[in-house]
Amino acid sequence: MIDILHAEPKHRSGWEQLWRQYIVKFGAPDMPDNVIDGLWHRILDPDHAMQAWLAIDPESQADAPTVIGLAHLIIHPHTFSLRNVAYLEDFWVSADQRGRGIGEQMMTALQAQAKQQDWTRLYWLTGDDNHGAQRLYDRLAKRDHSVLYKIDTA
């Protein structure tokens, strides 16, 4: 069983290594260091809406934890309820750790956190070509048939 923990300063190195894998895969390999640093500061700021939950290899040393999965959440108000909702913006398990049930363990831990914090919903998007992730998500959640639109302003 792996540990799913809220990010702490000691996780920075392992988190960044995994985050850099993720941004290469999803088209942002040249993300500047100051943006990565800013993201980490947001994650650690208890007053910020962003959180990071990390899967830690239980075989790793406590002072140098090996991060094998990450989940970035944005907690925000909801117009249909006075309770908050959680948007899962990023979800990643290291490629060399896949097939071990880590993604499912992480999603189960996030669902438990949502219940504990009284969030009314945990929701996310995935690429229509991300079939591996969809197999996991279809087992754990109800598929919504919304269509995403976006306008980039930068």
Short mmCIF file of C-alpha atoms in Angstrom, two decimals:
data_model
loop_
_atom_site.label_atom_id
_atom_site.label_comp_id
_atom_site.label_asym_id
_atom_site.label_seq_id
_atom_site.Cartn_x
_atom_site.Cartn_y
_atom_site.Cartn_z
CA MET A 1 0.00 0.00 0.00
CA ILE A 2 1.35 3.42 -0.91
CA ASP A 3 1.03 6.59 1.14
CA ILE A 4 -1.10 9.44 -0.26
CA LEU A 5 -0.03 12.65 1.45
CA HIS A 6 -0.71 16.35 1.21
CA ALA A 7 2.42 17.99 -0.24
CA GLU A 8 5.01 19.22 2.25
CA PRO A 9 8.27 21.11 1.69
CA LYS A 10 10.30 17.87 1.89
CA HIS A 11 8.46 16.60 -1.22
CA ARG A 12 9.69 19.40 -3.52
CA SER A 13 12.41 17.45 -5.32
CA GLY A 14 10.26 14.38 -5.99
CA TRP A 15 7.24 16.48 -6.95
CA GLU A 16 9.28 18.55 -9.39
CA GLN A 17 10.79 15.49 -11.04
CA LEU A 18 7.32 14.06 -11.63
CA TRP A 19 5.87 17.44 -12.64
CA ARG A 20 8.55 17.82 -15.32
CA GLN A 21 7.56 14.41 -16.77
CA TYR A 22 3.95 15.57 -16.85
CA ILE A 23 4.60 18.91 -18.56
CA VAL A 24 6.71 17.23 -21.25
CA LYS A 25 3.88 14.78 -21.96
CA PHE A 26 1.25 17.53 -22.10
CA GLY A 27 3.07 20.03 -24.28
CA ALA A 28 4.81 22.46 -21.93
CA PRO A 29 8.41 21.18 -21.79
CA ASP A 30 9.82 24.72 -21.69
CA MET A 31 7.86 25.83 -18.62
CA PRO A 32 10.10 28.42 -16.93
CA ASP A 33 11.55 27.64 -13.52
CA ASN A 34 9.84 30.70 -12.01
CA VAL A 35 6.44 29.28 -13.01
CA ILE A 36 7.31 25.91 -11.45
CA ASP A 37 8.51 27.71 -8.31
CA GLY A 38 5.30 29.77 -8.23
CA LEU A 39 3.17 26.66 -8.57
CA TRP A 40 5.01 25.01 -5.67
CA HIS A 41 4.50 28.09 -3.51
CA ARG A 42 0.77 28.05 -4.28
CA ILE A 43 0.60 24.37 -3.36
CA LEU A 44 2.23 25.00 0.02
CA ASP A 45 0.17 28.13 0.79
CA PRO A 46 -2.73 27.04 3.06
CA ASP A 47 -4.68 30.16 2.00
CA HIS A 48 -4.49 29.31 -1.71
CA ALA A 49 -7.18 27.30 -3.49
CA MET A 50 -4.63 24.90 -4.97
CA GLN A 51 -3.57 21.68 -3.26
CA ALA A 52 -1.26 18.83 -4.20
CA TRP A 53 -1.68 15.25 -3.07
CA LEU A 54 1.24 12.92 -3.69
CA ALA A 55 1.67 9.18 -3.87
CA ILE A 56 4.84 8.29 -1.99
CA ASP A 57 6.73 5.05 -2.45
CA PRO A 58 6.64 3.40 1.00
CA GLU A 59 10.09 1.89 0.36
CA SER A 60 11.69 5.35 0.08
CA GLN A 61 13.48 7.11 2.90
CA ALA A 62 11.49 9.55 5.04
CA ASP A 63 13.97 12.39 4.50
CA ALA A 64 14.05 11.81 0.71
CA PRO A 65 10.59 10.53 -0.25
CA THR A 66 10.11 9.14 -3.74
CA VAL A 67 7.05 10.71 -5.34
CA ILE A 68 5.39 8.30 -7.77
CA GLY A 69 2.07 10.07 -8.34
CA LEU A 70 0.65 13.57 -8.16
CA ALA A 71 -2.77 15.17 -8.09
CA HIS A 72 -3.33 18.93 -8.22
CA LEU A 73 -6.71 20.11 -6.97
CA ILE A 74 -8.34 23.51 -7.13
CA ILE A 75 -11.00 23.99 -4.48
CA HIS A 76 -13.68 26.50 -5.41
CA PRO A 77 -17.25 27.61 -4.67
CA HIS A 78 -20.20 26.14 -6.55
CA THR A 79 -23.25 28.05 -7.73
CA PHE A 80 -25.70 25.22 -7.01
CA SER A 81 -24.56 24.66 -3.43
CA LEU A 82 -22.95 26.48 -0.54
CA ARG A 83 -20.41 23.66 -0.36
CA ASN A 84 -17.15 23.79 -2.31
CA VAL A 85 -16.21 21.53 -5.18
CA ALA A 86 -12.77 20.22 -6.13
CA TYR A 87 -11.44 20.34 -9.67
CA LEU A 88 -8.71 17.78 -10.35
CA GLU A 89 -6.54 19.79 -12.74
CA ASP A 90 -3.55 17.46 -13.02
CA PHE A 91 -3.28 13.74 -12.34
CA TRP A 92 -0.15 11.72 -13.09
CA VAL A 93 1.45 8.45 -12.09
CA SER A 94 5.05 7.86 -13.06
CA ALA A 95 5.20 5.71 -16.19
CA ASP A 96 7.43 3.14 -14.49
CA GLN A 97 4.86 2.71 -11.69
CA ARG A 98 1.72 2.19 -13.78
CA GLY A 99 -0.25 -1.02 -13.61
CA ARG A 100 0.17 -1.29 -9.82
CA GLY A 101 -3.16 0.30 -8.88
CA ILE A 102 -1.59 3.58 -7.77
CA GLY A 103 -4.00 5.72 -9.77
CA GLU A 104 -6.98 3.96 -8.21
CA GLN A 105 -5.50 4.30 -4.72
CA MET A 106 -4.96 8.01 -5.32
CA MET A 107 -8.51 8.53 -6.60
CA THR A 108 -9.89 6.66 -3.58
CA ALA A 109 -7.84 8.89 -1.26
CA LEU A 110 -9.05 12.03 -3.06
CA GLN A 111 -12.65 10.87 -2.74
CA ALA A 112 -12.14 10.30 0.99
CA GLN A 113 -10.61 13.77 1.30
CA ALA A 114 -13.59 15.27 -0.55
CA LYS A 115 -15.98 13.61 1.90
CA GLN A 116 -13.89 14.66 4.91
CA GLN A 117 -13.77 18.28 3.71
CA ASP A 118 -17.48 18.24 2.76
CA TRP A 119 -16.87 19.11 -0.89
CA THR A 120 -19.97 18.38 -2.90
CA ARG A 121 -18.08 17.07 -5.93
CA LEU A 122 -14.71 16.01 -7.26
CA TYR A 123 -14.54 16.45 -11.02
CA TRP A 124 -12.01 16.48 -13.86
CA LEU A 125 -11.48 16.35 -17.60
CA THR A 126 -9.34 14.00 -19.64
CA GLY A 127 -8.33 13.84 -23.27
CA ASP A 128 -10.66 11.94 -25.54
CA ASP A 129 -7.61 9.97 -26.70
CA ASN A 130 -6.42 9.14 -23.16
CA HIS A 131 -7.90 5.64 -23.18
CA GLY A 132 -5.77 4.25 -20.35
CA ALA A 133 -6.95 6.95 -17.95
CA GLN A 134 -10.52 6.59 -19.16
CA ARG A 135 -10.51 2.88 -18.29
CA LEU A 136 -9.64 3.81 -14.71
CA TYR A 137 -12.10 6.70 -14.53
CA ASP A 138 -14.96 4.65 -16.00
CA ARG A 139 -14.54 2.15 -13.15
CA LEU A 140 -14.55 4.85 -10.48
CA ALA A 141 -16.84 7.64 -11.61
CA LYS A 142 -19.84 8.59 -13.68
CA ARG A 143 -18.94 9.92 -17.14
CA ASP A 144 -20.35 13.32 -18.00
CA HIS A 145 -21.05 14.21 -21.62
CA SER A 146 -20.24 17.90 -21.41
CA VAL A 147 -18.25 19.58 -24.16
CA LEU A 148 -15.36 21.83 -23.19
CA TYR A 149 -14.90 25.21 -24.83
CA LYS A 150 -12.08 27.59 -24.09
CA ILE A 151 -10.73 30.95 -25.17
CA ASP A 152 -7.03 31.51 -24.63
CA THR A 153 -6.39 35.13 -23.71
CA ALA A 154 -2.59 35.16 -23.59
#
